Amino acid sequence: MPAPYLVAENVSVAYGPVRVLDRVSLDVARGELVALLGSSGCGKTTLLRAIAGFVRPTDGRIAVDGRDITHTPPEARGTAMMFQSYALWPHMDVAANIGYGLRMRGAARDEIARRVDEMLKLLKLEGYGGRAISALSGGQKQRVALGRALAVDPSVLLLDEPMSNLDYRVRLELRHELRALQKRVGITAIYVTHDREEALTLADRIAVIDAGRIAQLGTPDEVFHRPSSPFVAGFMGADNAVDVVRAGERWTRPPPGAAGAPVRAHFRADRARVVGAGETPAGGLVLDGVVSQRVYLGTEYRYRVRSDGADFWIEDGARRDEGTSLRVHVPDDALLVFPIAA
């Protein structure tokens, strides 16, 4: 098995007494795209900036292609970073922005022109070289920022939520473009996002980060279908959580004074289905409850259901009024069961 191309080993970052990253270790293969997924403040951007050299680790080491870059200044690391704001120069045209990094590295004029032309073709921006940045759409600005990062042929491309400022339709389009481009060019990339769908779409592997640590690292399929903890399950969309006990072939809500310790079952709203009032499907979990809230999603409805003091969400195509009683079945293969934390 080949050695990892990028290695972060026991990396910690602290600001005074506050530890933002806590002994984080991450290996990335050459040509792999790893998404750092987590909520605001979890440490994912700090890890990205530590790899870029903008943040100095208090402990640990970072290496690229066998070279220790832990204390190397950003400009000497061979990495390139694409910022959330794009950080394009408004007084420069598209070509000048794309070639900016090469000029800073002292590249010859002919080499810069050739590389800029390559980037314009690669990013489908032919004819835009002389265009002002202010005349571009959000998606075009994103391509220019990406072209500037790729033009210097970085060892690792670092992307800090580069699509968060785009509208939903443009984001969908550019996700697929970026993924295809990354595979075609073969660039090694780290992609920071708080968007679960974005991480699932783009990444070869996902590192879910919680409170400065990697809660789980795996392929999108592994992290989505086999979360390692209640936190990961909830972050990946299985945010319904009810306490249950095993009763024969089925799970049930624990009655008062029931023998046996309950566990916590997580499930996704789209895996639950409404069944008839007298129906008792084999296996899984059956919950009787009352609709307390209805949200229209366009193709179906999302319902908040209250059952024995627990609230959970389901999705269903039929329109039901608030206050309606219903029975919900969640199959065994949709239940993610974890011990209840003390």
Tab-separated table of N, CA and C in Angstrom, residues 58-124:
chain	number	residue	atom	x	y	z
A	58	THR	N	0.382	23.870	18.011
A	58	THR	CA	1.066	23.844	19.299
A	58	THR	C	1.716	22.489	19.540
A	59	ASP	N	1.203	21.444	18.878
A	59	ASP	CA	1.779	20.102	18.956
A	59	ASP	C	1.522	19.401	17.628
A	60	GLY	N	2.305	18.331	17.386
A	60	GLY	CA	2.091	17.509	16.198
A	60	GLY	C	2.924	17.938	15.012
A	61	ARG	N	2.714	17.224	13.905
A	61	ARG	CA	3.491	17.506	12.689
A	61	ARG	C	2.615	17.350	11.466
A	62	ILE	N	3.012	18.043	10.376
A	62	ILE	CA	2.321	17.971	9.092
A	62	ILE	C	3.381	17.730	8.026
A	63	ALA	N	3.125	16.772	7.134
A	63	ALA	CA	4.085	16.464	6.080
A	63	ALA	C	3.345	16.279	4.758
A	64	VAL	N	3.992	16.671	3.658
A	64	VAL	CA	3.472	16.475	2.310
A	64	VAL	C	4.537	15.777	1.488
A	65	ASP	N	4.191	14.624	0.932
A	65	ASP	CA	5.103	13.846	0.098
A	65	ASP	C	6.426	13.577	0.816
A	66	GLY	N	6.325	13.244	2.104
A	66	GLY	CA	7.505	12.911	2.898
A	66	GLY	C	8.272	14.091	3.441
A	67	ARG	N	7.861	15.321	3.104
A	67	ARG	CA	8.578	16.523	3.560
A	67	ARG	C	7.825	17.152	4.728
A	68	ASP	N	8.503	17.322	5.853
A	68	ASP	CA	7.889	17.937	7.027
A	68	ASP	C	7.723	19.436	6.767
A	69	ILE	N	6.470	19.904	6.801
A	69	ILE	CA	6.208	21.321	6.539
A	69	ILE	C	5.605	22.014	7.762
A	70	THR	N	5.708	21.386	8.922
A	70	THR	CA	5.067	21.912	10.127
A	70	THR	C	5.465	23.353	10.397
A	71	HIS	N	6.733	23.675	10.199
A	71	HIS	CA	7.219	25.027	10.502
A	71	HIS	C	7.640	25.782	9.242
A	72	THR	N	7.223	25.277	8.079
A	72	THR	CA	7.539	25.943	6.815
A	72	THR	C	6.557	27.086	6.582
A	73	PRO	N	7.036	28.264	6.136
A	73	PRO	CA	6.101	29.371	5.869
A	73	PRO	C	5.134	29.020	4.741
A	74	PRO	N	3.957	29.644	4.722
A	74	PRO	CA	2.926	29.280	3.737
A	74	PRO	C	3.414	29.311	2.299
A	75	GLU	N	4.191	30.338	1.941
A	75	GLU	CA	4.605	30.500	0.545
A	75	GLU	C	5.599	29.442	0.088
A	76	ALA	N	6.176	28.702	1.024
A	76	ALA	CA	7.167	27.684	0.665
A	76	ALA	C	6.604	26.268	0.777
A	77	ARG	N	5.317	26.129	1.040
A	77	ARG	CA	4.739	24.797	1.251
A	77	ARG	C	4.312	24.109	-0.039
A	78	GLY	N	4.082	24.868	-1.092
A	78	GLY	CA	3.601	24.273	-2.337
A	78	GLY	C	2.120	23.992	-2.326
A	79	THR	N	1.407	24.497	-1.308
A	79	THR	CA	-0.040	24.343	-1.265
A	79	THR	C	-0.705	25.594	-1.831
A	80	ALA	N	-1.982	25.473	-2.153
A	80	ALA	CA	-2.757	26.634	-2.615
A	80	ALA	C	-4.107	26.590	-1.924
A	81	MET	N	-4.577	27.774	-1.503
A	81	MET	CA	-5.821	27.837	-0.754
A	81	MET	C	-6.845	28.669	-1.506
A	82	MET	N	-8.062	28.158	-1.569
A	82	MET	CA	-9.190	28.861	-2.167
A	82	MET	C	-10.121	29.263	-1.035
A	83	PHE	N	-10.278	30.584	-0.863
A	83	PHE	CA	-11.006	31.102	0.280
A	83	PHE	C	-12.507	31.187	0.011
A	84	GLN	N	-13.255	31.254	1.112
A	84	GLN	CA	-14.709	31.367	1.034
A	84	GLN	C	-15.126	32.619	0.264
A	85	SER	N	-14.388	33.710	0.443
A	85	SER	CA	-14.722	34.982	-0.214
A	85	SER	C	-14.097	35.103	-1.608
A	86	TYR	N	-13.306	34.083	-2.010
A	86	TYR	CA	-12.550	34.031	-3.275
A	86	TYR	C	-11.330	34.946	-3.250
A	87	ALA	N	-11.406	36.132	-2.572
A	87	ALA	CA	-10.271	37.055	-2.437
A	87	ALA	C	-9.673	37.423	-3.789
A	88	LEU	N	-10.526	37.685	-4.776
A	88	LEU	CA	-10.064	38.118	-6.089
A	88	LEU	C	-9.741	39.612	-6.062
A	89	TRP	N	-8.763	40.013	-6.893
A	89	TRP	CA	-8.388	41.430	-6.976
A	89	TRP	C	-9.353	42.156	-7.917
A	90	PRO	N	-10.167	43.099	-7.397
A	90	PRO	CA	-11.172	43.748	-8.248
A	90	PRO	C	-10.587	44.652	-9.323
A	91	HIS	N	-9.342	45.134	-9.122
A	91	HIS	CA	-8.739	46.036	-10.106
A	91	HIS	C	-8.008	45.273	-11.215
A	92	MET	N	-7.975	43.942	-11.125
A	92	MET	CA	-7.326	43.120	-12.152
A	92	MET	C	-8.388	42.388	-12.957
A	93	ASP	N	-8.080	42.111	-14.217
A	93	ASP	CA	-9.013	41.324	-15.015
A	93	ASP	C	-8.860	39.836	-14.689
A	94	VAL	N	-9.622	39.008	-15.366
A	94	VAL	CA	-9.631	37.575	-15.083
A	94	VAL	C	-8.247	36.964	-15.274
A	95	ALA	N	-7.598	37.258	-16.393
A	95	ALA	CA	-6.286	36.674	-16.685
A	95	ALA	C	-5.257	37.064	-15.628
A	96	ALA	N	-5.279	38.344	-15.216
A	96	ALA	CA	-4.319	38.807	-14.218
A	96	ALA	C	-4.557	38.134	-12.872
A	97	ASN	N	-5.812	37.909	-12.518
A	97	ASN	CA	-6.110	37.217	-11.272
A	97	ASN	C	-5.618	35.782	-11.307
A	98	ILE	N	-5.859	35.079	-12.409
A	98	ILE	CA	-5.429	33.682	-12.509
A	98	ILE	C	-3.908	33.575	-12.466
A	99	GLY	N	-3.223	34.531	-13.083
A	99	GLY	CA	-1.769	34.482	-13.137
A	99	GLY	C	-1.068	35.100	-11.945
A	100	TYR	N	-1.831	35.600	-10.980
A	100	TYR	CA	-1.238	36.348	-9.863
A	100	TYR	C	-0.224	35.515	-9.085
A	101	GLY	N	-0.586	34.288	-8.717
A	101	GLY	CA	0.326	33.452	-7.943
A	101	GLY	C	1.622	33.142	-8.686
A	102	LEU	N	1.511	32.955	-9.986
A	102	LEU	CA	2.713	32.694	-10.788
A	102	LEU	C	3.629	33.911	-10.827
A	103	ARG	N	3.029	35.111	-10.927
A	103	ARG	CA	3.850	36.328	-10.910
A	103	ARG	C	4.567	36.475	-9.578
A	104	MET	N	3.879	36.155	-8.480
A	104	MET	CA	4.501	36.249	-7.161
A	104	MET	C	5.655	35.261	-7.018
A	105	ARG	N	5.595	34.187	-7.788
A	105	ARG	CA	6.674	33.194	-7.743
A	105	ARG	C	7.779	33.497	-8.755
A	106	GLY	N	7.639	34.597	-9.474
A	106	GLY	CA	8.680	35.026	-10.406
A	106	GLY	C	8.688	34.272	-11.719
A	107	ALA	N	7.567	33.696	-12.126
A	107	ALA	CA	7.508	32.970	-13.397
A	107	ALA	C	7.666	33.928	-14.572
A	108	ALA	N	8.211	33.422	-15.673
A	108	ALA	CA	8.403	34.237	-16.878
A	108	ALA	C	7.048	34.581	-17.497
A	109	ARG	N	7.014	35.704	-18.221
A	109	ARG	CA	5.763	36.192	-18.805
A	109	ARG	C	5.148	35.167	-19.749
A	110	ASP	N	5.965	34.533	-20.590
A	110	ASP	CA	5.440	33.533	-21.530
A	110	ASP	C	4.841	32.338	-20.796
A	111	GLU	N	5.486	31.914	-19.720
A	111	GLU	CA	4.978	30.786	-18.941
A	111	GLU	C	3.641	31.147	-18.294
A	112	ILE	N	3.540	32.376	-17.782
A	112	ILE	CA	2.283	32.813	-17.152
A	112	ILE	C	1.165	32.825	-18.181
A	113	ALA	N	1.432	33.381	-19.363
A	113	ALA	CA	0.403	33.450	-20.410
A	113	ALA	C	-0.058	32.060	-20.829
A	114	ARG	N	0.906	31.145	-20.957
A	114	ARG	CA	0.554	29.778	-21.351
A	114	ARG	C	-0.299	29.106	-20.290
A	115	ARG	N	0.099	29.281	-19.033
A	115	ARG	CA	-0.634	28.627	-17.941
A	115	ARG	C	-2.034	29.233	-17.767
A	116	VAL	N	-2.140	30.544	-17.936
A	116	VAL	CA	-3.450	31.201	-17.835
A	116	VAL	C	-4.374	30.683	-18.932
A	117	ASP	N	-3.843	30.535	-20.142
A	117	ASP	CA	-4.657	29.988	-21.240
A	117	ASP	C	-5.128	28.573	-20.915
A	118	GLU	N	-4.243	27.764	-20.337
A	118	GLU	CA	-4.632	26.409	-19.951
A	118	GLU	C	-5.778	26.424	-18.946
A	119	MET	N	-5.686	27.315	-17.963
A	119	MET	CA	-6.728	27.406	-16.933
A	119	MET	C	-8.048	27.893	-17.521
A	120	LEU	N	-8.001	28.859	-18.422
A	120	LEU	CA	-9.233	29.367	-19.043
A	120	LEU	C	-9.946	28.255	-19.817
A	121	LYS	N	-9.167	27.432	-20.518
A	121	LYS	CA	-9.770	26.320	-21.258
A	121	LYS	C	-10.295	25.249	-20.303
A	122	LEU	N	-9.510	24.929	-19.284
A	122	LEU	CA	-9.885	23.889	-18.333
A	122	LEU	C	-11.186	24.231	-17.617
A	123	LEU	N	-11.368	25.518	-17.309
A	123	LEU	CA	-12.513	25.969	-16.524
A	123	LEU	C	-13.634	26.556	-17.383
A	124	LYS	N	-13.548	26.350	-18.690
A	124	LYS	CA	-14.579	26.816	-19.624
A	124	LYS	C	-14.792	28.327	-19.525
